[in-house]
Tab-separated table of C-alpha atoms and ligand atoms in Angstrom:
chain	number	residue	atom	x	y	z
Q	78	MET	CA	36.313	89.624	19.454
Q	79	GLU	CA	34.224	86.460	19.382
Q	80	VAL	CA	34.558	84.411	16.207
Q	81	THR	CA	32.182	81.609	15.293
Q	82	THR	CA	33.354	79.030	12.778
Q	83	ILE	CA	31.259	77.009	10.367
Q	84	ILE	CA	33.005	73.936	8.988
Q	85	LEU	CA	31.521	72.275	5.911
Q	86	ALA	CA	31.739	68.521	6.134
Q	87	ALA	CA	28.544	67.101	4.647
Q	88	GLY	CA	29.811	66.251	1.173
Q	89	LYS	CA	29.929	62.689	-0.070
Q	90	GLY	CA	33.551	62.794	-1.067
Q	91	THR	CA	32.656	60.862	-4.227
Q	92	ARG	CA	36.195	61.113	-5.588
Q	93	MET	CA	37.580	59.214	-2.554
Q	94	LYS	CA	35.599	56.088	-3.566
Q	95	SER	CA	35.137	55.171	0.088
Q	96	SER	CA	32.437	54.022	2.493
Q	97	LEU	CA	33.971	56.319	5.094
Q	98	PRO	CA	32.916	59.989	4.981
Q	99	LYS	CA	35.758	61.936	3.377
Q	100	VAL	CA	36.417	64.177	6.382
Q	101	LEU	CA	37.065	61.133	8.598
Q	102	HIS	CA	39.951	59.907	6.476
Q	103	LYS	CA	43.057	60.269	8.584
Q	104	VAL	CA	46.126	62.389	8.014
Q	105	CYS	CA	49.017	61.640	10.387
Q	106	GLY	CA	46.707	59.541	12.518
Q	107	LYS	CA	43.859	62.024	12.909
Q	108	PRO	CA	40.657	62.590	10.893
Q	109	MET	CA	41.150	65.559	8.579
Q	110	LEU	CA	38.102	67.262	10.079
Q	111	GLU	CA	39.766	67.173	13.497
Q	112	HIS	CA	42.841	68.943	12.118
Q	113	VAL	CA	40.576	71.697	10.780
Q	114	ILE	CA	38.653	72.026	14.069
Q	115	ASN	CA	41.904	72.258	16.031
Q	116	ALA	CA	43.251	74.917	13.681
Q	117	ALA	CA	40.069	76.980	14.173
Q	118	LYS	CA	40.154	76.657	17.945
Q	119	GLY	CA	43.856	77.505	17.977
Q	120	ALA	CA	43.141	80.674	15.984
Q	121	GLY	CA	40.737	81.890	18.665
Q	122	SER	CA	37.398	80.571	17.396
Q	123	THR	CA	35.049	80.240	20.358
Q	124	ARG	CA	32.292	78.172	18.770
Q	125	GLU	CA	32.385	75.653	15.931
Q	126	VAL	CA	29.358	74.460	14.000
Q	127	VAL	CA	30.116	71.499	11.732
Q	128	VAL	CA	27.712	70.837	8.861
Q	129	ILE	CA	27.321	67.088	8.397
Q	130	GLY	CA	25.273	64.965	6.011
Q	131	SER	CA	26.887	61.993	4.292
Q	132	GLY	CA	27.847	59.520	7.004
Q	133	ALA	CA	26.603	61.971	9.646
Q	134	ASP	CA	26.337	59.315	12.341
Q	135	LYS	CA	29.924	58.245	11.847
Q	136	VAL	CA	31.099	61.843	12.077
Q	137	ARG	CA	29.121	62.401	15.294
Q	138	GLU	CA	30.725	59.287	16.765
Q	139	GLU	CA	34.288	60.305	15.919
Q	140	ILE	CA	34.260	64.038	16.517
Q	141	SER	CA	33.594	65.826	19.783
Q	142	GLY	CA	33.747	69.347	21.212
Q	143	VAL	CA	31.698	70.979	18.431
Q	144	GLU	CA	28.046	71.585	17.497
Q	145	PHE	CA	26.518	69.871	14.494
Q	146	ALA	CA	24.058	71.099	11.860
Q	147	LEU	CA	22.503	68.580	9.493
Q	148	GLN	CA	22.391	68.987	5.726
Q	149	SER	CA	20.415	65.917	4.732
Q	150	GLU	CA	20.681	66.571	0.999
Q	151	GLN	CA	23.999	67.826	-0.335
Q	152	LEU	CA	22.933	70.612	-2.643
Q	153	GLY	CA	26.180	72.564	-2.511
Q	154	THR	CA	28.435	74.562	-0.221
Q	155	GLY	CA	26.068	77.563	-0.124
Q	156	HIS	CA	23.166	75.312	0.817
Q	157	ALA	CA	25.365	73.734	3.523
Q	158	VAL	CA	25.951	77.115	5.154
Q	159	MET	CA	22.194	77.817	5.010
Q	160	MET	CA	21.672	74.801	7.281
Q	161	THR	CA	23.330	76.707	10.127
Q	162	LYS	CA	20.978	79.671	9.826
Q	163	ASP	CA	19.007	78.872	12.987
Q	164	LYS	CA	22.171	78.638	15.008
Q	165	MET	CA	23.424	81.962	13.623
Q	166	ALA	CA	20.211	83.938	14.140
Q	167	ASN	CA	20.699	87.167	16.084
Q	168	LEU	CA	24.470	86.838	16.044
Q	169	GLU	CA	26.604	89.764	14.964
Q	170	GLY	CA	30.216	90.086	13.970
Q	171	THR	CA	32.481	87.684	12.147
Q	172	VAL	CA	31.846	84.151	11.063
Q	173	MET	CA	34.716	82.159	9.607
Q	174	ILE	CA	33.881	79.405	7.139
Q	175	LEU	CA	36.231	76.482	6.610
Q	176	CYS	CA	36.034	73.164	4.777
Q	177	GLY	CA	36.519	69.866	6.540
Q	178	ASP	CA	38.772	68.612	3.751
Q	179	THR	CA	41.727	71.011	4.170
Q	180	PRO	CA	43.711	69.369	6.977
Q	181	LEU	CA	46.937	71.299	6.383
Q	182	ILE	CA	45.585	74.648	7.513
Q	183	THR	CA	47.333	76.036	10.615
Q	184	SER	CA	46.008	78.188	13.437
Q	185	GLU	CA	48.818	80.716	12.831
Q	186	LEU	CA	47.563	81.400	9.318
Q	187	LEU	CA	43.896	81.494	10.347
Q	188	GLN	CA	44.686	83.939	13.128
Q	189	LYS	CA	46.356	86.332	10.679
Q	190	PHE	CA	43.437	85.837	8.297
Q	191	ILE	CA	40.840	86.785	10.929
Q	192	GLU	CA	42.903	89.801	12.011
Q	193	SER	CA	43.227	90.993	8.435
Q	194	HIS	CA	39.465	90.652	7.896
Q	195	GLU	CA	38.609	92.589	10.999
Q	196	GLN	CA	41.096	95.362	10.363
Q	197	SER	CA	39.995	95.817	6.743
Q	198	LYS	CA	36.331	96.394	7.636
Q	199	ALA	CA	35.452	94.318	4.560
Q	200	SER	CA	32.113	92.495	4.511
Q	201	ALA	CA	33.855	89.396	3.255
Q	202	THR	CA	37.435	88.213	3.021
Q	203	VAL	CA	38.447	85.140	1.090
Q	204	LEU	CA	41.672	83.295	1.762
Q	205	THR	CA	43.450	82.683	-1.522
Q	206	ALA	CA	46.751	81.307	-2.772
Q	207	ILE	CA	48.691	81.102	-5.982
Q	208	MET	CA	48.473	77.433	-6.879
Q	209	PRO	CA	50.939	75.991	-9.415
Q	210	ASP	CA	48.306	73.510	-10.570
Q	211	ALA	CA	44.925	75.135	-10.049
Q	212	THR	CA	42.905	72.244	-11.470
Q	213	GLY	CA	39.627	71.746	-9.624
Q	214	TYR	CA	39.789	74.926	-7.581
Q	215	GLY	CA	37.543	77.961	-7.853
Q	216	ARG	CA	39.404	80.850	-9.540
Q	217	ILE	CA	39.622	84.347	-8.067
Q	218	VAL	CA	38.498	86.852	-10.676
Q	219	ARG	CA	39.790	90.375	-10.036
Q	220	ASN	CA	38.777	93.527	-11.861
Q	221	GLN	CA	41.147	96.040	-13.454
Q	222	SER	CA	41.807	97.835	-10.180
Q	223	GLY	CA	42.821	94.513	-8.674
Q	224	THR	CA	39.933	94.047	-6.257
Q	225	VAL	CA	38.061	90.765	-6.174
Q	226	ASP	CA	34.969	90.631	-8.355
Q	227	LYS	CA	33.843	87.046	-7.957
Q	228	ILE	CA	34.869	83.427	-7.744
Q	229	VAL	CA	34.324	81.105	-10.693
Q	230	GLU	CA	34.277	77.342	-10.204
Q	231	HIS	CA	36.609	75.308	-12.401
Q	232	LYS	CA	33.689	73.634	-14.162
Q	233	ASP	CA	32.044	76.983	-14.940
Q	234	ALA	CA	35.203	78.868	-15.920
Q	235	THR	CA	35.925	80.275	-19.380
Q	236	GLU	CA	39.209	79.513	-21.158
Q	237	ASP	CA	40.611	82.823	-19.914
Q	238	GLU	CA	39.484	82.242	-16.353
Q	239	LEU	CA	41.100	78.798	-16.343
Q	240	GLN	CA	44.472	80.543	-16.845
Q	241	ILE	CA	44.126	82.212	-13.411
Q	242	HIS	CA	46.378	80.666	-10.785
Q	243	GLU	CA	44.961	82.504	-7.800
Q	244	VAL	CA	42.535	80.029	-6.248
Q	245	ASN	CA	39.833	79.971	-3.623
Q	246	SER	CA	40.924	78.091	-0.490
Q	247	GLY	CA	37.294	77.552	0.516
Q	248	MET	CA	38.024	79.594	3.673
Q	249	TYR	CA	36.271	82.884	4.303
Q	250	CYS	CA	35.470	85.457	6.934
Q	251	PHE	CA	32.089	87.153	6.627
Q	252	ASP	CA	30.029	89.658	8.437
Q	253	ILE	CA	27.318	87.278	9.619
Q	254	LYS	CA	24.279	89.313	8.583
Q	255	THR	CA	25.644	90.208	5.158
Q	256	LEU	CA	26.418	86.537	4.513
Q	257	PHE	CA	22.950	85.201	5.270
Q	258	ASP	CA	21.238	88.018	3.359
Q	259	ALA	CA	23.322	87.177	0.303
Q	260	LEU	CA	22.822	83.405	0.673
Q	261	ASP	CA	19.083	83.917	0.128
Q	262	LYS	CA	19.912	85.163	-3.357
Q	263	VAL	CA	22.138	82.256	-4.457
Q	264	THR	CA	20.726	80.045	-7.231
Q	265	ASN	CA	21.822	76.683	-8.600
Q	266	ASP	CA	22.132	77.831	-12.180
Q	267	ASN	CA	25.609	76.428	-12.927
Q	268	ALA	CA	27.480	73.458	-14.349
Q	269	GLN	CA	26.944	71.309	-11.236
Q	270	GLY	CA	23.373	72.434	-10.425
Q	271	GLU	CA	24.523	73.280	-6.899
Q	272	TYR	CA	24.071	76.238	-4.579
Q	273	TYR	CA	27.624	77.548	-4.492
Q	274	LEU	CA	28.865	79.442	-1.460
Q	275	THR	CA	31.336	81.096	-3.807
Q	276	ASP	CA	28.481	82.950	-5.541
Q	277	VAL	CA	27.900	84.887	-2.330
Q	278	LEU	CA	31.023	86.939	-2.970
Q	279	GLY	CA	29.822	88.203	-6.347
Q	280	ILE	CA	26.446	89.028	-4.793
Q	281	ILE	CA	27.976	90.947	-1.884
Q	282	ARG	CA	30.216	92.789	-4.320
Q	283	SER	CA	27.316	93.729	-6.593
Q	284	GLN	CA	25.553	95.168	-3.555
Q	285	GLY	CA	28.465	97.591	-3.301
Q	286	PHE	CA	30.111	96.073	-0.231
Q	287	LEU	CA	33.845	95.582	0.028
Q	288	ILE	CA	35.295	92.129	-0.429
Q	289	ASN	CA	38.933	91.428	0.210
Q	290	ALA	CA	41.357	88.654	-0.592
Q	291	PHE	CA	43.954	87.542	1.897
Q	292	VAL	CA	46.652	85.933	-0.214
Q	293	THR	CA	48.842	83.389	1.504
Q	294	ASN	CA	52.144	82.437	-0.057
Q	295	GLY	CA	52.071	79.004	1.557
Q	296	PHE	CA	49.742	77.220	-0.823
Q	297	THR	CA	50.313	73.874	0.879
Q	298	GLN	CA	48.223	75.113	3.812
Q	299	ILE	CA	45.088	75.293	1.709
Q	300	LEU	CA	45.366	72.002	-0.184
Q	301	GLY	CA	41.910	70.482	-0.450
Q	302	ILE	CA	41.700	66.703	-0.303
Q	303	ASN	CA	39.351	65.209	-2.853
Q	304	SER	CA	41.183	62.025	-3.853
Q	305	ARG	CA	43.387	59.332	-2.355
Q	306	TYR	CA	46.374	60.799	-4.137
Q	307	GLN	CA	45.756	64.182	-2.538
Q	308	LEU	CA	45.337	62.394	0.793
Q	309	ALA	CA	48.797	60.877	0.400
Q	310	THR	CA	50.190	64.289	-0.533
Q	311	ALA	CA	48.698	65.836	2.614
Q	312	GLU	CA	50.053	62.979	4.702
Q	313	ARG	CA	53.554	63.591	3.371
Q	314	ILE	CA	53.434	67.331	4.001
Q	315	LEU	CA	52.055	67.006	7.523
Q	316	ARG	CA	54.573	64.305	8.362
Q	317	GLN	CA	57.406	66.580	7.218
Q	318	ARG	CA	56.003	69.369	9.388
Q	319	LYS	CA	55.827	67.067	12.408
Q	320	ASN	CA	59.356	65.755	11.888
Q	321	LEU	CA	60.674	69.293	11.527
Q	322	GLU	CA	58.959	70.397	14.725
Q	323	LEU	CA	60.484	67.453	16.615
Q	324	MET	CA	63.953	68.145	15.211
Q	325	ASP	CA	63.589	71.805	16.196
Q	326	ASN	CA	62.889	70.592	19.720
Q	327	GLY	CA	66.054	68.499	19.925
Q	328	VAL	CA	65.066	65.093	18.562
Q	329	THR	CA	67.404	63.417	16.056
Q	330	ILE	CA	65.605	61.806	13.136
Q	331	LEU	CA	68.145	59.939	11.083
Q	332	ASP	CA	66.040	59.751	7.934
Q	333	PRO	CA	62.852	61.846	8.048
Q	334	ASP	CA	61.664	60.333	4.757
Q	335	SER	CA	61.359	56.887	6.293
Q	336	THR	CA	60.059	57.929	9.707
Q	337	PHE	CA	56.314	58.135	10.271
Q	338	ILE	CA	55.230	60.028	13.357
Q	339	ASP	CA	51.601	60.864	14.112
Q	340	TYR	CA	50.646	64.413	14.876
Q	341	ASP	CA	50.038	64.121	18.628
Q	342	VAL	CA	53.146	62.119	19.488
Q	343	GLU	CA	55.560	63.650	22.008
Q	344	ILE	CA	59.280	62.871	22.032
Q	345	GLY	CA	61.825	64.221	24.530
Q	346	ARG	CA	65.108	65.881	23.603
Q	347	ASP	CA	68.207	63.935	22.666
Q	348	SER	CA	66.147	60.945	21.662
Q	349	THR	CA	67.081	59.422	18.298
Q	350	ILE	CA	64.597	57.889	15.910
Q	351	LEU	CA	66.089	55.434	13.439
Q	352	PRO	CA	64.609	54.637	10.014
Q	353	PHE	CA	61.519	52.593	9.180
Q	354	THR	CA	59.847	53.510	12.427
Q	355	TYR	CA	56.154	54.262	12.920
Q	356	ILE	CA	55.206	56.163	16.055
Q	357	GLU	CA	51.462	56.368	16.257
Q	358	ASN	CA	48.745	58.126	18.210
Q	359	GLY	CA	48.865	58.147	21.965
Q	360	THR	CA	52.586	57.404	22.123
Q	361	THR	CA	54.985	59.434	24.238
Q	362	ILE	CA	58.739	58.913	24.339
Q	363	GLY	CA	61.038	60.407	26.962
Q	364	GLU	CA	64.547	61.826	26.652
Q	365	ASN	CA	67.716	60.103	25.478
Q	366	CYS	CA	65.995	57.141	23.899
Q	367	SER	CA	67.077	55.272	20.808
Q	368	ILE	CA	64.020	54.014	18.927
Q	369	GLY	CA	64.361	51.923	15.789
Q	370	PRO	CA	65.238	50.874	13.273
Q	371	ASN	CA	61.936	49.175	12.449
Q	372	CYS	CA	59.754	49.925	15.423
Q	373	ARG	CA	55.997	50.342	15.391
Q	374	LEU	CA	54.628	51.948	18.535
Q	375	GLN	CA	50.950	52.572	19.127
Q	376	ASN	CA	49.533	54.209	22.247
Q	377	THR	CA	52.667	53.282	24.166
Q	378	LYS	CA	54.340	55.282	26.952
Q	379	ILE	CA	58.111	55.113	26.952
Q	380	GLY	CA	60.321	56.605	29.676
Q	381	ASN	CA	63.881	57.975	29.423
Q	382	ASN	CA	67.044	56.208	28.236
Q	383	VAL	CA	65.156	53.387	26.560
Q	384	THR	CA	66.689	51.481	23.639
Q	385	MET	CA	64.456	49.591	21.224
Q	386	GLN	CA	64.922	48.002	17.851
Q	387	PHE	CA	62.572	45.905	15.722
Q	388	VAL	CA	59.755	46.176	18.247
Q	389	TYR	CA	55.991	46.243	17.798
Q	390	ALA	CA	54.326	47.637	20.915
Q	391	HIS	CA	50.711	48.597	21.402
Q	392	ASP	CA	48.858	49.860	24.482
Q	393	ALA	CA	51.948	49.183	26.563
Q	394	GLU	CA	54.161	51.050	28.995
Q	395	VAL	CA	57.950	50.934	29.204
Q	396	ASP	CA	59.882	52.541	32.064
Q	397	ASP	CA	63.326	54.145	32.105
Q	398	GLU	CA	66.546	52.387	31.081
Q	399	VAL	CA	64.881	49.409	29.440
Q	400	VAL	CA	66.517	47.647	26.483
Q	401	ILE	CA	64.230	45.787	24.069
Q	402	GLY	CA	64.669	43.899	20.844
Q	403	PRO	CA	65.164	42.794	18.211
Q	404	TYR	CA	61.882	41.079	17.209
Q	405	VAL	CA	59.744	41.751	20.241
Q	406	HIS	CA	55.983	42.100	20.504
Q	407	LEU	CA	54.564	43.984	23.488
Q	408	ARG	CA	50.807	43.532	23.581
Q	409	PRO	CA	48.095	45.471	25.414
Q	410	GLY	CA	48.221	45.758	29.173
Q	411	THR	CA	51.943	45.247	29.410
Q	412	LYS	CA	54.067	47.233	31.853
Q	413	ILE	CA	57.832	46.868	31.610
Q	414	ASN	CA	59.510	48.340	34.682
Q	415	ARG	CA	62.926	50.000	34.989
Q	416	LYS	CA	66.116	48.345	33.781
Q	417	VAL	CA	64.386	45.313	32.308
Q	418	LYS	CA	66.145	43.608	29.388
Q	419	ILE	CA	64.124	41.908	26.696
Q	420	GLY	CA	66.029	40.138	23.972
Q	421	ASN	CA	65.047	38.502	20.712
Q	422	PHE	CA	61.802	36.772	19.783
Q	423	VAL	CA	59.869	37.593	22.918
Q	424	GLU	CA	56.144	38.266	23.273
Q	425	VAL	CA	54.680	39.823	26.410
Q	426	LYS	CA	50.943	40.291	26.892
Q	427	ASN	CA	48.923	41.814	29.736
Q	428	SER	CA	51.802	41.374	32.165
Q	429	ASN	CA	53.841	43.327	34.639
Q	430	ILE	CA	57.599	42.739	34.422
Q	431	GLY	CA	59.440	43.822	37.589
Q	432	GLU	CA	62.541	46.007	37.756
Q	433	GLY	CA	65.762	44.547	36.409
Q	434	SER	CA	64.236	41.272	35.210
Q	435	LYS	CA	65.622	39.599	32.111
Q	436	LEU	CA	63.698	37.969	29.273
Q	437	PRO	CA	66.612	37.414	26.942
Q	438	HIS	CA	65.363	35.016	24.268
Q	439	LEU	CA	62.349	33.141	22.960
Q	440	GLN	CA	59.754	33.713	25.660
Q	441	TYR	CA	55.981	33.957	25.688
Q	442	ILE	CA	54.810	35.696	28.839
Q	443	GLY	CA	51.073	36.277	29.114
Q	444	ASP	CA	48.839	37.312	32.025
Q	445	THR	CA	51.805	37.319	34.375
Q	446	ASP	CA	52.867	39.349	37.405
Q	447	MET	CA	56.628	39.127	37.637
Q	448	GLY	CA	58.799	40.540	40.426
Q	449	ALA	CA	62.252	42.119	40.272
Q	450	ASN	CA	65.503	40.548	39.081
Q	451	VAL	CA	63.930	37.453	37.616
Q	452	ASN	CA	65.958	35.590	35.017
Q	453	LEU	CA	63.978	33.610	32.484
Q	454	GLY	CA	65.759	30.880	30.584
Q	455	CYS	CA	65.489	30.626	26.829
Q	456	GLY	CA	62.112	29.261	25.774
Q	457	THR	CA	60.132	29.971	28.937
Q	458	VAL	CA	56.425	29.835	28.233
Q	459	THR	CA	53.466	30.740	30.401
Q	460	CYS	CA	50.605	28.397	29.570
Q	461	ASN	CA	47.851	30.871	30.336
Q	462	TYR	CA	44.997	29.349	28.373
Q	463	ASP	CA	43.296	25.992	28.796
Q	464	GLY	CA	41.202	26.352	25.686
Q	465	LYS	CA	38.363	28.020	27.573
Q	466	LYS	CA	39.690	30.454	30.155
Q	467	LYS	CA	42.820	32.509	30.758
Q	468	TYR	CA	44.693	32.261	34.064
Q	469	ARG	CA	47.480	34.308	35.650
Q	470	THR	CA	50.999	33.315	36.515
Q	471	THR	CA	52.742	34.909	39.497
Q	472	ILE	CA	56.522	34.982	39.760
Q	473	GLY	CA	58.210	36.524	42.826
Q	474	ASP	CA	61.533	38.389	43.064
Q	475	ASN	CA	64.929	36.853	42.258
Q	476	VAL	CA	63.458	33.768	40.643
Q	477	PHE	CA	65.617	31.770	38.212
Q	478	VAL	CA	63.771	29.804	35.559
Q	479	GLY	CA	65.742	27.206	33.623
Q	480	CYS	CA	65.497	26.913	29.842
Q	481	ASN	CA	62.470	25.455	28.113
Q	482	THR	CA	60.138	25.692	31.076
Q	483	ASN	CA	56.349	25.691	30.941
Q	484	LEU	CA	54.517	27.508	33.713
Q	485	VAL	CA	50.963	26.170	33.661
Q	486	ALA	CA	48.672	28.858	35.074
Q	487	PRO	CA	47.229	29.449	37.552
Q	488	VAL	CA	50.541	28.962	39.308
Q	489	THR	CA	52.835	30.896	41.658
Q	490	VAL	CA	56.613	30.715	41.815
Q	491	ASN	CA	57.656	32.336	45.083
Q	492	ASN	CA	60.659	34.586	45.802
Q	493	GLY	CA	64.107	33.164	45.278
Q	494	ALA	CA	62.910	29.885	43.781
Q	495	TYR	CA	64.774	27.976	41.046
Q	496	ILE	CA	63.211	25.897	38.327
Q	497	ALA	CA	65.156	23.167	36.590
Q	498	ALA	CA	65.470	23.400	32.832
Q	499	GLY	CA	62.821	21.551	30.864
Q	500	SER	CA	60.271	21.601	33.690
Q	501	THR	CA	56.528	21.775	33.306
Q	502	ILE	CA	55.379	23.518	36.474
Q	503	THR	CA	51.806	22.837	37.492
Q	504	GLN	CA	52.077	23.377	41.260
Q	505	ASP	CA	53.145	26.434	43.242
Q	506	VAL	CA	56.871	26.583	44.023
Q	507	PRO	CA	57.780	27.587	47.611
Q	508	GLU	CA	60.360	30.312	48.383
Q	509	ASN	CA	64.027	29.579	47.794
Q	510	SER	CA	63.373	25.984	46.698
Q	511	LEU	CA	64.257	24.135	43.520
Q	512	ALA	CA	61.427	22.700	41.483
Q	513	VAL	CA	62.127	19.914	39.031
Q	514	GLY	CA	59.161	19.004	36.919
Q	515	ARG	CA	60.418	16.657	34.249
Q	516	ALA	CA	61.008	12.952	33.681
Q	517	ARG	CA	64.258	11.668	35.168
Q	518	GLN	CA	66.858	10.751	32.563
Q	519	VAL	CA	67.631	7.096	32.007
Q	520	ASN	CA	70.820	6.036	30.200
Q	521	LYS	CA	70.676	2.597	28.605
Q	522	THR	CA	74.314	1.676	28.229
Q	523	ALA	CA	75.584	-0.043	25.099
Q	524	TRP	CA	72.074	0.249	23.681
Q	525	LYS	CA	73.336	0.770	20.144
Q	526	ASP	CA	75.264	-2.501	20.127
Q	527	LYS	CA	72.227	-4.437	21.347
Q	528	ARG	CA	70.001	-2.809	18.748
Q	529	GLN	CA	72.283	-3.852	15.943
Q	530	MET	CA	72.403	-7.484	17.138
Q	531	ASN	CA	68.632	-7.960	16.815
E	623	LIG	C1	35.260	74.143	-3.079
E	623	LIG	C2	34.975	75.546	-3.618
E	623	LIG	C3	36.137	75.958	-4.512
E	623	LIG	C4	37.433	75.894	-3.739
E	623	LIG	C5	37.639	74.531	-3.099
E	623	LIG	C6	38.800	74.574	-2.131
E	623	LIG	C7	32.541	75.825	-3.838
E	623	LIG	C8	31.397	75.808	-4.755
E	623	LIG	N1	33.741	75.539	-4.355
E	623	LIG	O1	35.295	73.264	-4.187
E	623	LIG	O2	35.927	77.268	-5.004
E	623	LIG	O3	38.524	76.213	-4.593
E	623	LIG	O4	36.472	74.143	-2.343
E	623	LIG	O5	39.125	73.315	-1.623
E	623	LIG	O6	32.364	76.132	-2.663
E	623	LIG	N2	30.115	70.275	1.336
E	623	LIG	C9	28.975	70.248	2.115
E	623	LIG	N3	27.763	70.186	1.515
E	623	LIG	C10	27.617	70.195	0.174
E	623	LIG	C11	28.780	70.238	-0.628
E	623	LIG	C12	30.017	70.287	-0.005
E	623	LIG	O7	29.065	70.254	3.353
E	623	LIG	O8	26.475	70.158	-0.285
E	623	LIG	C13	31.441	70.327	2.015
E	623	LIG	C14	32.305	69.136	1.675
E	623	LIG	O9	32.140	68.118	2.633
E	623	LIG	C15	33.719	69.730	1.730
E	623	LIG	C16	33.523	71.195	1.424
E	623	LIG	O10	32.138	71.452	1.568
E	623	LIG	O11	34.296	69.600	3.033
E	623	LIG	C17	33.960	71.517	0.000
E	623	LIG	O12	33.210	70.720	-0.894
E	623	LIG	P1	33.882	70.061	-2.170
E	623	LIG	O13	32.863	69.312	-2.909
E	623	LIG	O14	35.141	69.388	-1.805
E	623	LIG	O15	34.203	71.409	-2.992
E	623	LIG	P2	35.302	71.640	-4.090
E	623	LIG	O16	34.817	71.108	-5.378
E	623	LIG	O17	36.615	71.160	-3.607
E	624	LIG	CA1	37.331	70.086	-1.800
């Protein structure tokens, strides 16, 4: 059966105190709205209409693969759904309604929810949970026989109703026609002066149709994010879920509480992640790696059997059997090939480091194409910038660079060449030759004695 999903995401998110629309705030590296969309798609939704309003342009820019409906004035959740009416005309069957601010919802739960709605033949099913602290949520009011009568918003609830712990998740399945007929009857006569979607349930019920509640025991799935504190809570829960999933797939995480892995990251089995490590969007790590402690990896591809500690890498690529760190910065456009060793205090930018080469200590390598088995002495620097333009340095295979060498780009050091320590290389170095680019040493004998005489 085809299911269409409407996702409400037009609200201002006043309680976030942010210039960013609430639904674009990230949880584990991804806007919360995107988590909700993915959960819907994963549950079998075939079409998603997202209602946008506050910061609509920003949402359009960030989010793709869905249709948008505009709610230019935010008059409430019921009003928001009304804005999709044109898109829903002539449709039959089930529409699922979700909120863009519940990023912890999973496709597994939504799938069960849709199934339960369709099997029950109810006109509406609301997803509910027993919430230890129900503050802020709409309360599910049941009648004596236990069926759902209506939903009362926190701000409109009586003392008795406030004692109810069963809350509205803000997620519903409706028969499309019944929903839009009932929406026409919703008024804004309530504490917030808004058109509440929740009122639709009472209306449908009073028309004699069946409404059902699907109670989930995992209340964390329905947590709605209205404040920065709730955002941090969601972040923690999702991070735990991600860590657990990785551990279930054979990754060792020494201390999950101090390991921060974004939702889309992939890590191969038998890799170990050490504490204080951040592995962010777009990063993939192969098998048998040891990453951390203290690594921050963003959009970086890492092969198998790689060891890294105290590394910050972004938009970089690291092949198999590489050892890096501590205190290394890999900047965008960097490709580290197999069996390379990078030691302490090294920065590499927009460069290709050939197989088996060694950058053991204190190097800056920028805009460089380096061959295989090169050995860079301590303190090698590529001078890639003349204050106006950047230039490339080319180093062949099996080159040996002595300590404290400057390679002034554009310059080429050909295969097998040697460079004497302390050189400043401004001209190309031919194959297999030795380049010495420094002042010759002069020893002034007995200089100290003469100095003291004067
Ligand atoms: C809503 C429910 C409440 C439920 C809770 C679950 C209503 C009236 N209340 O309350 O019963 O327990 O969610 O998290 O539905 N939005 C629009 N346009 C608007 C107003 C809101 O698109 O005019 C969107 C918001 O962007 C948000 C979602 O609807 O994604 C929910 O709005 P919010 O203001 O957060 O509702 P709650 O007060 O949390
Ligand atoms: Ca909310």
